[in-house]
Amino acid sequence: MLPGRRPPHDYLGTVIGTPDPRGLARFYAEVLGWTIHSDEEDWATIAPERAHVYLGFQLERNHVEPKWPALEGEQQMQIHLDIEVSDLEAAVAAALRLGGRLSEHQPQEEVRVIIDPAGHPFCLYVGAPEEAAQTPV
């Protein structure tokens, strides 16, 4: 661990570049059920109610959408979010209503790749049932 870190009190965030920080923050706040904490023209953040993690959205005026799947010589995806859901079909439908779009390329049957309004891919997947997840191995 880095010297000076104090988990769980120090924040840990992931920042996503976008031409519209406010818009992308609203999109992911709805997708994740998180709260918007800062809402500026060039910077916005969202976070869950009682956690020390956040997603930041930073203005990139010259934003280039990543290509999914990766194409040689094109901007590649460098990071993506995996979001666990209990009902894949309902979650996909909601993400599409919020402004996401379904990727043409779907590499796994049990995962859906959605493209957010700024062009970043993210994955929706169904996790293991709670009982199985809590059962010791």
Tab-separated table of C-alpha atoms in Angstrom:
chain	number	residue	atom	x	y	z
A	1	MET	CA	0.000	0.000	0.000
A	2	LEU	CA	1.171	3.523	-0.704
A	3	PRO	CA	2.509	5.392	2.320
A	4	GLY	CA	-0.058	7.850	3.601
A	5	ARG	CA	-3.142	5.880	2.514
A	6	ARG	CA	-5.810	5.412	5.198
A	7	PRO	CA	-8.410	2.947	3.882
A	8	PRO	CA	-11.337	2.995	4.215
A	9	HIS	CA	-11.236	6.767	4.819
A	10	ASP	CA	-9.290	7.887	1.743
A	11	TYR	CA	-11.235	8.136	-1.493
A	12	LEU	CA	-10.492	5.982	-4.514
A	13	GLY	CA	-11.865	7.197	-7.816
A	14	THR	CA	-11.911	6.417	-11.480
A	15	VAL	CA	-12.067	9.323	-13.921
A	16	ILE	CA	-13.642	9.033	-17.360
A	17	GLY	CA	-12.947	11.532	-20.143
A	18	THR	CA	-15.968	12.925	-21.978
A	19	PRO	CA	-17.087	15.934	-23.996
A	20	ASP	CA	-20.057	16.272	-21.572
A	21	PRO	CA	-19.138	15.646	-17.895
A	22	ARG	CA	-22.552	16.652	-16.557
A	23	GLY	CA	-24.445	14.487	-19.012
A	24	LEU	CA	-22.282	11.418	-18.481
A	25	ALA	CA	-22.462	11.871	-14.693
A	26	ARG	CA	-26.262	11.908	-14.887
A	27	PHE	CA	-26.231	8.788	-17.089
A	28	TYR	CA	-24.043	6.779	-14.681
A	29	ALA	CA	-25.829	8.159	-11.591
A	30	GLU	CA	-29.021	6.614	-12.991
A	31	VAL	CA	-27.303	3.380	-14.091
A	32	LEU	CA	-25.673	2.846	-10.683
A	33	GLY	CA	-28.219	4.529	-8.399
A	34	TRP	CA	-25.490	6.855	-7.093
A	35	THR	CA	-25.680	10.536	-6.126
A	36	ILE	CA	-24.158	13.443	-8.040
A	37	HIS	CA	-21.679	15.207	-5.746
A	38	SER	CA	-20.131	17.801	-8.033
A	39	ASP	CA	-21.696	19.150	-11.193
A	40	GLU	CA	-19.500	21.624	-13.037
A	41	GLU	CA	-19.177	22.237	-16.755
A	42	ASP	CA	-15.725	20.612	-16.860
A	43	TRP	CA	-15.917	18.173	-13.906
A	44	ALA	CA	-18.619	16.073	-12.291
A	45	THR	CA	-18.540	13.241	-9.749
A	46	ILE	CA	-20.931	10.594	-8.516
A	47	ALA	CA	-20.637	8.271	-5.532
A	48	PRO	CA	-22.681	5.794	-3.523
A	49	GLU	CA	-24.124	7.026	-0.238
A	50	ARG	CA	-21.733	5.354	2.219
A	51	ALA	CA	-18.535	4.441	0.436
A	52	HIS	CA	-15.178	5.976	-0.270
A	53	VAL	CA	-15.206	5.409	-4.010
A	54	TYR	CA	-16.369	7.684	-6.803
A	55	LEU	CA	-16.554	8.077	-10.546
A	56	GLY	CA	-15.317	11.365	-11.944
A	57	PHE	CA	-16.142	12.770	-15.365
A	58	GLN	CA	-13.588	15.154	-16.813
A	59	LEU	CA	-14.058	17.423	-19.814
A	60	GLU	CA	-12.080	16.367	-22.862
A	61	ARG	CA	-12.765	18.852	-25.636
A	62	ASN	CA	-11.020	16.654	-28.220
A	63	HIS	CA	-12.559	13.394	-27.013
A	64	VAL	CA	-12.279	10.503	-29.463
A	65	GLU	CA	-14.683	7.618	-28.868
A	66	PRO	CA	-12.938	4.287	-28.355
A	67	LYS	CA	-13.655	1.539	-30.875
A	68	TRP	CA	-15.168	-1.683	-29.589
A	69	PRO	CA	-13.968	-4.160	-30.491
A	70	ALA	CA	-10.521	-2.672	-30.950
A	71	LEU	CA	-9.496	-1.833	-34.502
A	72	GLU	CA	-5.880	-1.439	-35.549
A	73	GLY	CA	-4.941	2.222	-35.807
A	74	GLU	CA	-8.109	3.426	-34.024
A	75	GLN	CA	-8.628	4.723	-30.481
A	76	GLN	CA	-8.890	1.634	-28.274
A	77	MET	CA	-10.854	1.140	-25.089
A	78	GLN	CA	-8.415	1.593	-22.207
A	79	ILE	CA	-10.744	0.990	-19.294
A	80	HIS	CA	-14.296	-0.224	-18.847
A	81	LEU	CA	-16.728	-0.764	-16.006
A	82	ASP	CA	-18.233	-4.144	-15.107
A	83	ILE	CA	-21.628	-3.722	-13.470
A	84	GLU	CA	-23.321	-6.668	-11.763
A	85	VAL	CA	-27.109	-6.833	-12.082
A	86	SER	CA	-29.745	-9.324	-10.988
A	87	ASP	CA	-31.859	-9.105	-14.173
A	88	LEU	CA	-29.792	-8.709	-17.342
A	89	GLU	CA	-32.709	-8.093	-19.708
A	90	ALA	CA	-34.249	-5.392	-17.490
A	91	ALA	CA	-30.869	-3.725	-16.882
A	92	VAL	CA	-30.070	-3.625	-20.599
A	93	ALA	CA	-33.484	-2.131	-21.387
A	94	ALA	CA	-33.003	0.551	-18.708
A	95	ALA	CA	-29.479	1.421	-19.909
A	96	LEU	CA	-30.799	1.820	-23.450
A	97	ARG	CA	-33.666	4.067	-22.252
A	98	LEU	CA	-31.106	6.245	-20.436
A	99	GLY	CA	-29.148	6.844	-23.643
A	100	GLY	CA	-26.761	3.899	-23.909
A	101	ARG	CA	-26.632	1.747	-27.013
A	102	LEU	CA	-26.113	-1.962	-27.418
A	103	SER	CA	-22.751	-2.854	-28.930
A	104	GLU	CA	-22.929	-4.852	-32.137
A	105	HIS	CA	-20.078	-7.013	-30.788
A	106	GLN	CA	-21.171	-9.209	-27.852
A	107	PRO	CA	-18.308	-11.616	-26.998
A	108	GLN	CA	-20.066	-13.486	-24.179
A	109	GLU	CA	-23.592	-14.887	-24.044
A	110	GLU	CA	-24.127	-14.012	-20.361
A	111	VAL	CA	-22.685	-10.462	-20.606
A	112	ARG	CA	-24.021	-7.450	-22.491
A	113	VAL	CA	-21.698	-4.713	-23.704
A	114	ILE	CA	-23.382	-1.314	-23.677
A	115	ILE	CA	-21.872	1.855	-25.154
A	116	ASP	CA	-22.413	4.934	-22.966
A	117	PRO	CA	-23.359	8.339	-24.459
A	118	ALA	CA	-19.663	9.324	-24.789
A	119	GLY	CA	-18.781	6.073	-26.570
A	120	HIS	CA	-17.207	4.162	-23.656
A	121	PRO	CA	-18.162	0.477	-23.474
A	122	PHE	CA	-19.266	-1.046	-20.166
A	123	CYS	CA	-20.464	-4.540	-19.286
A	124	LEU	CA	-23.635	-5.674	-17.563
A	125	TYR	CA	-23.613	-9.196	-16.154
A	126	VAL	CA	-25.564	-11.351	-13.725
A	127	GLY	CA	-23.543	-12.396	-10.691
A	128	ALA	CA	-23.817	-15.620	-8.758
A	129	PRO	CA	-26.939	-16.045	-6.608
A	130	GLU	CA	-26.454	-14.577	-3.128
A	131	GLU	CA	-26.668	-17.953	-1.421
A	132	ALA	CA	-23.906	-19.382	-3.631
A	133	ALA	CA	-21.750	-16.278	-3.251
A	134	GLN	CA	-21.902	-16.557	0.564
A	135	THR	CA	-21.229	-20.286	0.725
A	136	PRO	CA	-17.664	-21.075	1.856
A	137	VAL	CA	-15.616	-23.050	-0.642
